[in-house]
Amino acid sequence: MGDCDSTISEVEGEENLIAAARHIVKALGSNKKLTFSARKTLAELGTQLSTIAALNETKGDGVSEIEDRLCAVEEKILSWEEDQSMIWDSGPEEASEYLNAADEARKLTERLESLCLNKDDDEYKLLHRAHNVLQKAMERLEEEFSHLLFENRQPFEPEHVSFRSSEEDVLDEGSIISFGDESIEDSLQRDSVSRASEEYILDLVHPDVIPELRCIANLMFNSNYDQECYQAYTSARKDALDECLFILEMEKQSIEDVLKMEWVSLNSKIKRWVRTMKIFVRVYLASEKCLSHQIFGELGAVCVDSFVEASKASMLQLLNFGEAMSIGPHQPEKLSRILDMYEVLSDLLPDIDALYSDEVGSPVRIECHEVLSRLGDSVRATFLEFKNAIASNVSTNPFAGGGIHHLTRYVMNYVKILTDYCEILNFLLKDRDEDDPSSLSPDMSPTKEEENKSSISTMACHFQSIASILESNLDGKSKLYKDASLQHFFLMNNIYYMAQKVKGSELRHIFGDEWIRKCNRKFQQHAMNYERASWSSILSLLKDEGIQNPGSNSISKTLLKERIRSFYIAFEETYKTQTSWLIPDHQLREDLRISTSLKVIQAYRTFVGRHGSLLSDKHIKYTADDLESFLLDLFEGSPKSLQNCYRR
C-alpha cells in the first residue's frame, strides 16, 4: 500500500504500478499449469490489489461526498440531544430513522478511518467529527436500550406457575418443634420435588421489542461499543433478577444472618428456598438465557457471557443460603428440611450444568456441585446426630401413666417422614455402615450385621438401628418406675406403638414383616409380664393354700373371711392405681382388659363358688359381674376409687 506522506505524483505513479500488477496477476492466473496453491496465492493478491485501488479512488474524490453525508447524519443525531423524551416512545418510524442515521455514522467513520489520514490533513478533522457524532449516537442508543429493557419487562407472577406448592408459609405454634416434640409429623410436611410441568419459558421482555433490542445491540457491537451495550444489558437484567427473588420472598441474607435465625422463621425460609429454586432455575433462568440468545444470538459468545454475568449474583445468592444450612448446627429437626434442599438441588443439577455449560459459567457450576456435596455431608452428620440424640435423651422422672412416651412418638413419626427420602438416604448413607460401624444398631453382632446388610437396604439397616436405639433408651426409662408391673406396662405400650406405626404405613416395606413379628413378640411378652407382676399375688389370695384349720384339711371360716377381705383390699388398691394408667390404643386396651378379666373373674368365680356356703352375703362385697365391670375402667388414665363401694 502507498505511503500516506507521498506526493500527488507519487500517488499517480503508484496507481499505474497497481494497475500493471493487477494485469500481471490476471495473465498469470490464466495459466492452466499452475498448482492449486499458486492459484490461491494469485487470487488473494488480486483481491488485495483491488482493495488498494478502491481505497485510493475513495481518498481521491470521495471526501467531499462523505462530508455532505456526515452533515446530514449529524443534524439527525444532534436533533435528539436536547430532547428529553425517548426516541422509541415517538414511534417506529422515528426510531428507524435514528437507527439508520447511527448506522450511517458508523459507516462514514469506518470509511474515513480506511483512508489512513495524517493528523495534519483537513480530512483528519472530518474523521474526528465523525467519531464525535458516532459517540453521541452510541450514548443515546445505550440509554434507549436500557429504557426499552426496563419499560418492557413482563410482570413475573409466580402464582401463575403451575408447579408452585399449595402449602402456605403460615407461621404458627405448630411450626415450632424441637427434638422429642411429637408434633413433628404435622410440622414437617415435605414439599414434593417433581419435574412435571416445570420446564416453562416466559417472555421476560415484551416480544414486540425484541427485534428493536437486537438491532440496537448489533449496531453497538459493530460500532465497537460492545462493552457499553453489554453493561447496559447485564445491569438491567440483574435488577430484574433481584426483583424476581424479592417477589419470591428470597431476600439477600449473609451466612451469619441465616445462622442466627429462629427455627420458626428458618423452617419457612427453607420451604420458600425449595420452591424458589425450582421456579428460578427451570423457569426464570431458562427464560433469561433464551432472552440473551434472542438479543445477542447473532453476536457469538456474548449471548452466553451476558446471561452468566446477569444471573451469576442471584444464583450465588441462592446457593449461599444452601451453604449456610450445610454449616449450621446439625439439629435433628432440620434433617428433613436439609433433605428437601439436597433433593431439589440434586434434581436441578442437570439443568444448572446445562445453563452454565460454557467456561464462563464454571464458577456457578462448581459452586452448585460443592454446595450439594456439603448438604450431603450435613445430611449424614444430622442423621448421626439424630441417633445420638435418641440414645442420649435422659429422663429424671418416670413418664406419667406408663403411656406412649413423647420420644417414641417423635422418633417414629420422624422415621415415617424420612421414608419420602428413601433413594437419597440410601445413596448418602450407603458407605456409613462400612466407614462407621457404630452407626448401626448397638446390639447387632458382626454376623447379624452382615446378614442384614445382604438382605435389606442401607436405609432399612439404619432405620432398624434407630428402632434398636429407641428400645434401649425406653428400657432405661422403664427402670424409673418402682413398680415392676408398670415397667412392663410402659414397654408394652411403646413397643406396640412402634409396631403399629410400622405396620400401618410405608415403613412396613422398609422394616419388613420379620421385624414386625419380632416387635409383636416383644410387646406380647411385656403384656404377659405385666399381668404376672400385677395380678399373680392378688390371684394367689383366691387359692386354698393357707386357709385350712391347723392339723386338718377343713377350711377355717375365720381364715377364709380374712382371705376374701384381703383380696378385696388388694383388688381395690390395684383398681385405684391402674385406672390412672393409660393405654392410648383402643384395641390394645380392650385386649389387655379381656385377658386380665378372664384370669381374675374365672379365679374369683371358682373361689367363691367353692366356699360360698361358708361365707354370708355381708362378706361377699362384689359379685363376679361387679369385678368384670370394674376391670373395664382400667387403663383410661383417670384415677378412680372403690372405697365405700358395695355390691351393685
XYZ file of C-alpha atoms in Angstrom:
648
model
C 0.000 0.000 0.000
C 1.176 3.562 -0.692
C 2.790 5.726 1.989
C 0.419 8.361 3.492
C 3.165 11.054 3.154
C 3.714 10.571 -0.621
C 3.283 13.402 -3.100
C 0.437 13.570 -5.653
C 2.777 12.490 -8.447
C 3.954 9.534 -6.414
C 0.351 8.528 -5.845
C -0.342 8.655 -9.555
C 2.744 6.534 -10.210
C 1.576 4.094 -7.538
C -1.814 3.793 -9.222
C -0.126 2.915 -12.513
C 2.021 0.346 -10.707
C -1.038 -1.238 -9.087
C -2.834 -1.412 -12.431
C 0.190 -3.109 -14.015
C 0.422 -5.584 -11.134
C -3.264 -6.462 -11.460
C -2.752 -7.083 -15.194
C 0.176 -9.407 -14.478
C -1.798 -11.314 -11.866
C -4.669 -11.743 -14.320
C -2.307 -13.018 -17.024
C -0.617 -15.493 -14.698
C -3.988 -16.723 -13.471
C -4.896 -17.858 -16.995
C -2.027 -20.340 -16.966
C -3.643 -23.772 -16.700
C -0.444 -25.427 -15.448
C -0.432 -23.558 -12.117
C -0.888 -25.598 -8.943
C -3.896 -25.088 -6.703
C -1.697 -23.397 -4.070
C -0.286 -20.967 -6.671
C -3.760 -20.134 -7.990
C -4.931 -19.444 -4.421
C -1.986 -17.108 -3.786
C -2.644 -15.171 -7.011
C -6.346 -14.848 -6.155
C -5.538 -13.394 -2.757
C -3.029 -10.972 -4.275
C -5.629 -9.842 -6.836
C -8.144 -9.161 -4.070
C -5.618 -7.088 -2.124
C -4.689 -5.032 -5.208
C -8.364 -4.327 -5.944
C -8.904 -3.161 -2.347
C -5.906 -0.828 -2.528
C -7.138 0.648 -5.796
C -10.617 1.237 -4.348
C -9.215 2.985 -1.282
C -7.057 5.262 -3.362
C -10.033 6.117 -5.546
C -12.136 6.967 -2.459
C -9.420 9.124 -0.992
C -9.047 10.978 -4.195
C -12.567 12.075 -4.890
C -14.920 10.788 -2.034
C -14.104 13.083 0.899
C -16.496 15.770 -0.223
C -19.320 13.261 -0.508
C -18.507 11.892 2.980
C -18.644 15.361 4.476
C -22.060 16.036 2.942
C -23.447 12.759 4.257
C -21.913 13.336 7.698
C -23.588 16.738 7.939
C -26.986 15.143 7.336
C -26.321 12.414 9.896
C -25.016 14.906 12.448
C -28.127 17.013 12.124
C -30.319 13.987 12.825
C -28.244 12.814 15.800
C -27.952 16.248 17.390
C -31.660 16.965 16.963
C -32.300 14.479 19.798
C -29.603 15.762 22.108
C -31.813 18.486 23.582
C -34.948 16.336 23.588
C -35.593 14.655 26.953
C -38.160 12.229 25.540
C -37.172 8.740 24.418
C -36.838 8.091 20.696
C -38.567 4.715 20.774
C -41.527 6.313 22.557
C -42.010 8.534 19.481
C -42.959 5.671 17.210
C -41.306 3.062 14.999
C -40.670 5.472 12.090
C -38.632 7.896 14.199
C -36.743 5.015 15.827
C -35.922 3.522 12.427
C -34.653 6.859 11.115
C -32.391 7.296 14.132
C -31.000 3.773 13.778
C -30.279 4.405 10.094
C -28.544 7.690 10.960
C -26.432 5.999 13.640
C -25.510 3.193 11.229
C -24.576 5.767 8.602
C -22.318 7.495 11.134
C -20.623 4.134 11.730
C -20.078 3.533 8.014
C -18.723 7.039 7.391
C -16.353 6.721 10.339
C -15.059 3.383 9.080
C -14.619 4.831 5.572
C -12.631 7.789 6.840
C -10.502 5.513 9.037
C -9.662 3.401 5.991
C -8.081 6.450 4.291
C -5.153 6.333 6.739
C -5.299 10.097 7.237
C -2.482 12.141 8.702
C -3.209 14.418 11.649
C -2.222 17.430 9.549
C -4.787 16.641 6.841
C -8.034 18.593 6.720
C -9.770 15.239 6.293
C -8.490 14.180 9.727
C -10.662 16.837 11.349
C -13.598 15.314 9.492
C -12.707 11.917 10.999
C -12.627 13.429 14.498
C -16.015 14.986 13.845
C -17.400 11.664 12.662
C -16.127 9.984 15.833
C -17.941 12.558 17.959
C -21.191 12.068 16.070
C -20.894 8.295 16.384
C -20.140 8.544 20.116
C -23.210 10.705 20.735
C -25.320 8.262 18.762
C -23.994 5.306 20.730
C -24.528 7.037 24.073
C -28.106 7.752 23.090
C -28.652 4.199 21.875
C -27.297 2.885 25.184
C -29.940 4.944 27.017
C -32.659 3.791 24.638
C -31.524 0.175 25.026
C -31.750 0.357 28.824
C -35.096 2.167 28.612
C -36.584 -0.480 26.317
C -35.397 -3.279 28.592
C -36.863 -1.625 31.670
C -40.172 -0.380 30.278
C -40.980 -3.631 28.504
C -40.259 -6.048 31.343
C -43.091 -8.536 31.664
C -44.509 -8.898 35.205
C -43.344 -12.069 36.934
C -46.269 -13.713 38.699
C -45.195 -16.967 40.391
C -48.773 -17.805 41.390
C -49.426 -18.449 37.708
C -46.682 -21.058 37.562
C -48.467 -24.396 37.750
C -45.993 -26.195 39.989
C -45.981 -23.742 42.875
C -46.673 -25.511 46.157
C -50.177 -25.044 47.521
C -48.788 -25.080 51.039
C -48.734 -21.626 52.575
C -45.936 -20.451 54.791
C -48.064 -19.910 57.846
C -46.012 -19.292 60.957
C -47.991 -20.855 63.750
C -47.168 -22.525 67.004
C -47.247 -25.907 65.295
C -44.232 -24.927 63.276
C -42.045 -24.611 66.343
C -40.539 -28.002 67.080
C -37.569 -29.373 68.884
C -36.135 -32.819 69.486
C -38.772 -35.011 71.105
C -41.719 -32.872 70.003
C -44.316 -35.332 68.748
C -45.956 -32.660 66.558
C -43.170 -33.128 64.042
C -45.382 -35.073 61.641
C -47.628 -32.067 61.143
C -44.830 -29.522 61.262
C -42.518 -31.042 58.678
C -44.747 -31.956 55.775
C -42.349 -32.134 52.864
C -42.583 -30.216 49.609
C -42.563 -32.691 46.762
C -39.956 -32.262 44.047
C -41.436 -33.121 40.683
C -40.284 -32.356 37.185
C -43.845 -32.412 35.862
C -44.823 -29.190 34.080
C -41.814 -27.338 35.474
C -39.982 -26.515 32.243
C -41.622 -23.343 31.027
C -40.290 -20.361 29.056
C -41.650 -16.929 29.911
C -41.452 -13.735 27.885
C -39.363 -11.685 30.304
C -39.417 -8.752 27.869
C -42.342 -7.959 25.581
C -41.818 -9.900 22.313
C -42.602 -6.836 20.182
C -39.419 -5.007 21.238
C -37.016 -7.948 20.854
C -36.233 -7.073 17.195
C -35.560 -3.460 18.210
C -33.239 -4.510 21.028
C -31.441 -6.884 18.686
C -30.932 -4.124 16.092
C -29.529 -1.737 18.703
C -27.211 -4.439 20.083
C -25.929 -5.407 16.631
C -25.268 -1.773 15.738
C -23.467 -1.001 19.001
C -21.299 -4.098 18.684
C -20.497 -3.325 15.044
C -19.545 0.195 16.132
C -17.113 -1.156 18.775
C -19.383 -0.068 21.617
C -19.877 -3.662 22.677
C -18.863 -3.108 26.326
C -21.365 -0.292 26.766
C -24.172 -2.406 25.343
C -23.100 -5.439 27.377
C -23.012 -3.463 30.626
C -26.364 -1.816 29.955
C -27.953 -5.203 29.346
C -26.442 -7.017 32.324
C -27.244 -4.140 34.667
C -30.903 -4.094 33.588
C -31.274 -7.854 33.844
C -29.535 -8.031 37.233
C -32.158 -5.617 38.547
C -34.910 -7.753 37.041
C -33.500 -10.914 38.644
C -33.246 -9.165 42.007
C -36.892 -8.167 41.680
C -37.802 -11.773 40.867
C -36.146 -13.005 44.071
C -37.882 -10.249 46.004
C -41.254 -11.395 44.640
C -40.358 -14.957 45.646
C -39.514 -13.641 49.134
C -35.876 -14.700 48.993
C -34.210 -11.503 50.119
C -30.425 -11.429 50.315
C -29.001 -12.614 53.639
C -25.499 -13.360 54.810
C -24.493 -16.739 56.198
C -24.271 -15.131 59.645
C -27.856 -13.849 59.332
C -29.115 -17.315 58.413
C -27.288 -18.966 61.299
C -28.936 -16.547 63.749
C -32.491 -17.243 62.561
C -35.015 -18.866 64.882
C -36.312 -22.238 63.706
C -39.852 -20.972 63.098
C -38.505 -18.444 60.557
C -35.814 -20.737 59.190
C -38.284 -23.558 58.561
C -40.452 -21.227 56.495
C -37.401 -19.830 54.693
C -36.214 -23.309 53.676
C -39.611 -24.165 52.224
C -39.551 -20.936 50.202
C -35.987 -21.674 49.061
C -37.003 -25.114 47.766
C -39.907 -23.658 45.770
C -37.833 -20.689 44.605
C -35.019 -22.882 43.289
C -37.427 -24.843 41.088
C -39.095 -21.713 39.729
C -35.910 -19.693 39.410
C -33.814 -22.303 37.603
C -36.340 -24.088 35.414
C -38.497 -21.113 34.549
C -36.759 -17.813 35.157
C -33.153 -18.694 34.291
C -34.224 -20.796 31.326
C -36.238 -17.802 30.098
C -33.331 -15.456 30.882
C -30.938 -17.485 28.755
C -33.494 -17.552 25.962
C -33.746 -13.740 26.129
C -29.953 -13.393 25.849
C -29.980 -15.571 22.742
C -32.838 -13.596 21.220
C -30.956 -10.305 21.587
C -27.298 -11.333 21.192
C -27.665 -14.559 19.212
C -26.025 -13.076 16.099
C -23.009 -11.835 18.056
C -21.378 -15.091 19.133
C -20.229 -15.815 22.687
C -21.610 -12.582 24.109
C -25.087 -14.120 24.389
C -23.666 -16.659 26.869
C -21.459 -14.129 28.642
C -24.329 -11.688 29.136
C -26.596 -14.391 30.585
C -23.938 -15.590 33.025
C -22.997 -12.082 34.125
C -26.637 -11.069 34.611
C -27.657 -14.182 36.565
C -24.496 -15.134 38.451
C -25.038 -12.929 41.508
C -28.642 -14.067 42.027
C -27.749 -17.724 41.591
C -24.843 -17.482 44.029
C -27.149 -15.694 46.474
C -29.461 -18.714 46.480
C -26.545 -21.129 46.772
C -25.218 -19.048 49.655
C -28.335 -19.955 51.645
C -27.666 -23.632 50.930
C -24.103 -23.141 52.128
C -25.352 -21.577 55.363
C -27.685 -24.510 56.015
C -24.903 -27.020 55.405
C -22.590 -25.481 58.024
C -25.247 -24.711 60.641
C -25.855 -26.822 63.755
C -26.795 -30.413 62.913
C -30.086 -30.358 64.809
C -32.302 -33.412 64.198
C -35.399 -31.327 63.491
C -33.600 -29.858 60.453
C -32.914 -33.199 58.798
C -35.983 -33.456 56.581
C -35.628 -29.832 55.533
C -31.966 -30.303 54.578
C -33.021 -33.408 52.667
C -35.563 -31.264 50.801
C -32.769 -28.863 49.894
C -30.430 -31.664 48.833
C -33.158 -33.295 46.769
C -34.163 -30.168 44.868
C -30.559 -29.112 44.203
C -29.640 -32.619 43.081
C -32.689 -32.688 40.818
C -31.784 -29.284 39.346
C -28.109 -30.126 38.818
C -28.501 -31.198 35.151
C -30.453 -28.010 34.427
C -27.818 -25.824 36.096
C -24.982 -27.640 34.325
C -26.761 -27.043 31.006
C -27.452 -23.371 31.725
C -23.833 -22.717 32.721
C -22.139 -25.251 30.438
C -19.568 -22.818 28.993
C -16.272 -21.939 30.636
C -17.559 -18.528 31.729
C -20.296 -20.270 33.740
C -17.950 -22.688 35.501
C -17.850 -20.732 38.828
C -21.625 -21.143 39.221
C -21.458 -24.772 38.142
C -18.629 -25.580 40.549
C -20.274 -23.762 43.460
C -23.510 -25.656 42.869
C -21.732 -29.016 42.983
C -19.823 -28.008 46.116
C -22.950 -26.827 47.940
C -24.707 -30.074 47.021
C -21.766 -32.051 48.391
C -21.779 -30.058 51.630
C -25.532 -30.517 52.024
C -24.957 -34.260 51.630
C -22.320 -34.134 54.370
C -24.778 -32.203 56.541
C -27.450 -34.871 55.999
C -25.044 -37.582 57.141
C -23.926 -35.595 60.169
C -27.503 -34.677 61.123
C -28.674 -38.260 60.702
C -25.917 -39.427 63.041
C -26.797 -36.635 65.475
C -30.416 -37.809 65.341
C -29.285 -41.241 66.514
C -27.080 -39.746 69.199
C -29.923 -37.540 70.404
C -32.172 -40.587 70.810
C -29.519 -42.503 72.694
C -28.662 -39.586 74.982
C -32.230 -38.488 75.730
C -32.432 -38.647 79.524
C -35.471 -38.563 81.804
C -35.232 -37.926 85.517
C -38.844 -38.813 86.296
C -40.966 -41.731 85.119
C -43.468 -40.973 82.370
C -46.893 -40.470 83.961
C -49.381 -43.286 83.468
C -46.995 -45.587 81.594
C -48.314 -44.373 78.237
C -46.526 -43.686 74.973
C -43.504 -41.511 75.625
C -43.038 -38.302 73.630
C -39.680 -39.609 72.419
C -41.326 -42.699 70.928
C -43.879 -40.656 69.033
C -41.238 -38.212 67.852
C -38.821 -40.850 66.586
C -41.420 -42.986 64.836
C -43.120 -40.004 63.218
C -39.732 -38.702 62.141
C -38.700 -42.035 60.668
C -42.020 -42.170 58.834
C -41.295 -38.772 57.272
C -37.841 -39.963 56.209
C -39.405 -42.707 54.067
C -40.075 -39.995 51.489
C -36.312 -39.760 51.031
C -35.502 -43.462 50.550
C -33.452 -43.018 47.405
C -31.413 -40.105 48.745
C -30.761 -41.690 52.135
C -29.745 -44.986 50.556
C -27.269 -43.052 48.403
C -25.889 -40.824 51.165
C -25.725 -43.492 53.875
C -24.551 -46.441 51.792
C -20.938 -46.174 52.969
C -21.599 -45.150 56.568
C -22.100 -48.670 57.883
C -18.690 -49.582 56.419
C -16.832 -46.448 57.472
C -18.517 -46.160 60.871
C -19.821 -49.480 62.252
C -21.048 -47.666 65.373
C -23.720 -46.020 63.232
C -25.542 -49.360 63.168
C -27.574 -50.903 65.927
C -25.590 -51.387 69.123
C -26.983 -54.903 69.589
C -26.025 -56.155 66.134
C -23.255 -58.716 66.138
C -20.931 -58.634 63.092
C -22.504 -61.794 61.713
C -26.028 -60.471 62.109
C -24.944 -57.140 60.664
C -23.615 -58.848 57.538
C -26.837 -60.844 57.176
C -28.952 -57.712 57.465
C -26.825 -55.774 55.008
C -27.071 -58.547 52.444
C -30.855 -58.815 52.615
C -32.116 -55.280 53.266
C -31.336 -51.805 52.012
C -28.891 -49.424 53.642
C -31.771 -47.257 54.773
C -33.621 -50.221 56.307
C -30.479 -51.204 58.183
C -30.172 -47.722 59.657
C -33.886 -47.477 60.455
C -33.745 -50.747 62.355
C -30.704 -49.366 64.113
C -32.725 -46.309 65.164
C -35.510 -48.566 66.448
C -32.984 -50.563 68.491
C -31.513 -47.388 69.971
C -35.010 -46.191 70.844
C -35.876 -49.506 72.510
C -32.674 -49.366 74.522
C -33.496 -45.842 75.672
C -37.073 -46.836 76.583
C -35.768 -49.772 78.571
C -33.706 -47.328 80.612
C -36.722 -45.052 81.116
C -38.824 -48.008 82.281
C -36.446 -48.559 85.182
C -37.500 -45.200 86.620
C -40.731 -46.909 87.729
C -40.542 -48.604 91.119
C -43.459 -50.861 90.228
C -42.253 -53.784 88.081
C -45.698 -54.196 86.539
C -45.647 -50.557 85.382
C -42.212 -51.095 83.840
C -43.621 -53.835 81.609
C -46.808 -51.855 81.015
C -44.765 -48.876 79.761
C -42.620 -51.009 77.445
C -45.698 -52.863 76.161
C -47.364 -49.562 75.255
C -44.323 -48.108 73.472
C -43.214 -51.207 71.583
C -46.798 -51.817 70.457
C -46.921 -48.220 69.169
C -43.680 -48.772 67.235
C -45.021 -51.973 65.665
C -48.328 -50.357 64.684
C -46.587 -47.294 63.241
C -44.507 -49.523 61.002
C -47.303 -51.954 60.139
C -49.765 -49.232 59.152
C -47.505 -47.198 56.861
C -44.931 -47.373 54.098
C -42.397 -48.165 56.841
C -43.553 -51.771 56.549
C -41.744 -52.131 53.209
C -38.536 -50.866 54.796
C -38.560 -52.635 58.172
C -40.057 -55.843 56.791
C -42.571 -58.317 58.222
C -39.947 -60.195 60.208
C -39.142 -57.047 62.204
C -42.865 -56.523 62.875
C -43.272 -60.126 64.076
C -40.286 -59.730 66.367
C -41.753 -56.491 67.744
C -45.131 -58.167 68.312
C -43.497 -60.936 70.306
C -41.767 -58.336 72.465
C -44.864 -56.355 73.368
C -46.854 -59.558 73.978
C -44.143 -60.746 76.347
C -44.291 -57.438 78.205
C -48.094 -57.751 78.389
C -47.771 -61.192 79.996
C -45.090 -59.905 82.348
C -47.390 -57.031 83.323
C -50.219 -59.455 84.163
C -47.895 -61.674 86.126
C -46.421 -58.774 88.120
C -49.794 -57.096 88.718
C -52.188 -59.959 89.338
C -50.252 -63.063 90.388
C -50.040 -62.029 94.032
C -53.725 -60.982 94.033
C -54.908 -64.187 92.388
C -52.841 -66.220 94.868
C -55.290 -64.952 97.511
C -58.016 -66.943 95.731
C -56.252 -70.261 96.346
C -56.958 -72.686 99.193
C -53.416 -72.805 100.449
C -53.168 -71.380 103.970
C -56.894 -71.229 104.907
C -57.259 -74.731 106.429
C -57.712 -75.351 110.133
C -54.483 -76.414 111.847
C -53.963 -80.159 111.669
C -56.852 -80.819 109.231
C -57.994 -80.229 105.657
C -61.147 -78.392 106.667
C -61.460 -74.696 105.748
C -61.273 -72.172 108.581
C -64.113 -69.675 108.313
C -62.016 -67.053 110.038
C -59.092 -67.506 107.663
C -61.485 -67.650 104.692
C -63.118 -64.347 105.672
C -59.720 -62.786 106.177
C -58.587 -64.126 102.784
C -61.587 -62.745 100.852
C -61.213 -59.430 102.658
C -57.513 -59.277 101.692
C -58.459 -59.979 98.075
C -60.927 -57.069 98.012
C -58.362 -54.710 99.539
C -55.703 -55.760 97.002
C -58.181 -55.520 94.109
C -59.349 -52.048 95.170
C -55.800 -50.836 95.516
C -54.888 -52.180 92.075
C -58.067 -50.670 90.656
C -57.244 -47.275 92.119
C -53.696 -47.446 90.758
C -54.323 -48.842 87.301
C -57.315 -46.706 86.385
C -54.735 -43.893 86.323
C -52.567 -45.863 83.889
C -53.124 -45.232 80.205
C -53.237 -47.362 77.083
C -53.911 -44.887 74.250
C -54.600 -47.555 71.639
C -58.216 -48.730 71.861
C -57.562 -52.240 70.579
C -54.637 -52.907 72.887
C -56.625 -51.521 75.832
C -59.570 -53.841 75.123
C -57.329 -56.858 74.551
C -55.492 -56.372 77.843
C -58.733 -55.814 79.766
C -60.231 -59.006 78.338
C -57.098 -61.017 79.056
C -56.936 -59.704 82.647
C -60.674 -60.159 83.180
C -60.625 -63.775 82.074
C -57.969 -64.655 84.612
C -59.400 -62.636 87.513
C -63.096 -63.443 87.036
C -62.519 -67.147 86.498
C -60.386 -67.413 89.656
C -62.896 -65.333 91.653
C -65.936 -67.323 90.500
C -64.212 -70.605 91.271
C -63.120 -69.470 94.719
C -66.498 -68.013 95.739
C -68.371 -70.924 94.216
C -66.289 -73.423 96.152
C -66.566 -71.643 99.505
C -69.848 -69.758 99.157
C -71.569 -71.884 101.783
C -69.070 -70.688 104.368
C -69.473 -67.011 103.508
C -72.502 -64.851 104.222
C -73.681 -62.091 101.912
C -72.086 -59.438 104.081
C -68.674 -60.962 103.382
C -69.216 -61.046 99.574
C -68.544 -57.425 98.794
C -68.625 -57.749 94.988
C -70.114 -60.205 92.544
C -68.131 -61.547 89.596
C -70.112 -59.206 87.347
C -69.115 -56.282 89.568
C -65.453 -57.135 89.236
C -65.797 -57.591 85.495
C -67.385 -54.148 85.237
C -64.651 -52.611 87.392
C -61.953 -54.069 85.180
C -63.437 -52.160 82.236
C -62.406 -48.935 83.977
C -58.710 -49.793 83.839
C -56.142 -48.021 81.620
C -58.195 -44.895 80.917
C -55.695 -42.530 82.502
C -58.263 -41.271 85.015
C -57.829 -42.489 88.627
C -60.920 -43.892 90.362
C -61.607 -45.384 93.792
C -63.796 -48.288 95.033
C -63.751 -47.215 98.663
C -67.219 -47.311 100.228
C -68.436 -49.075 97.100
C -70.637 -52.123 97.653
C -72.388 -54.739 95.606
C -74.398 -53.435 92.729
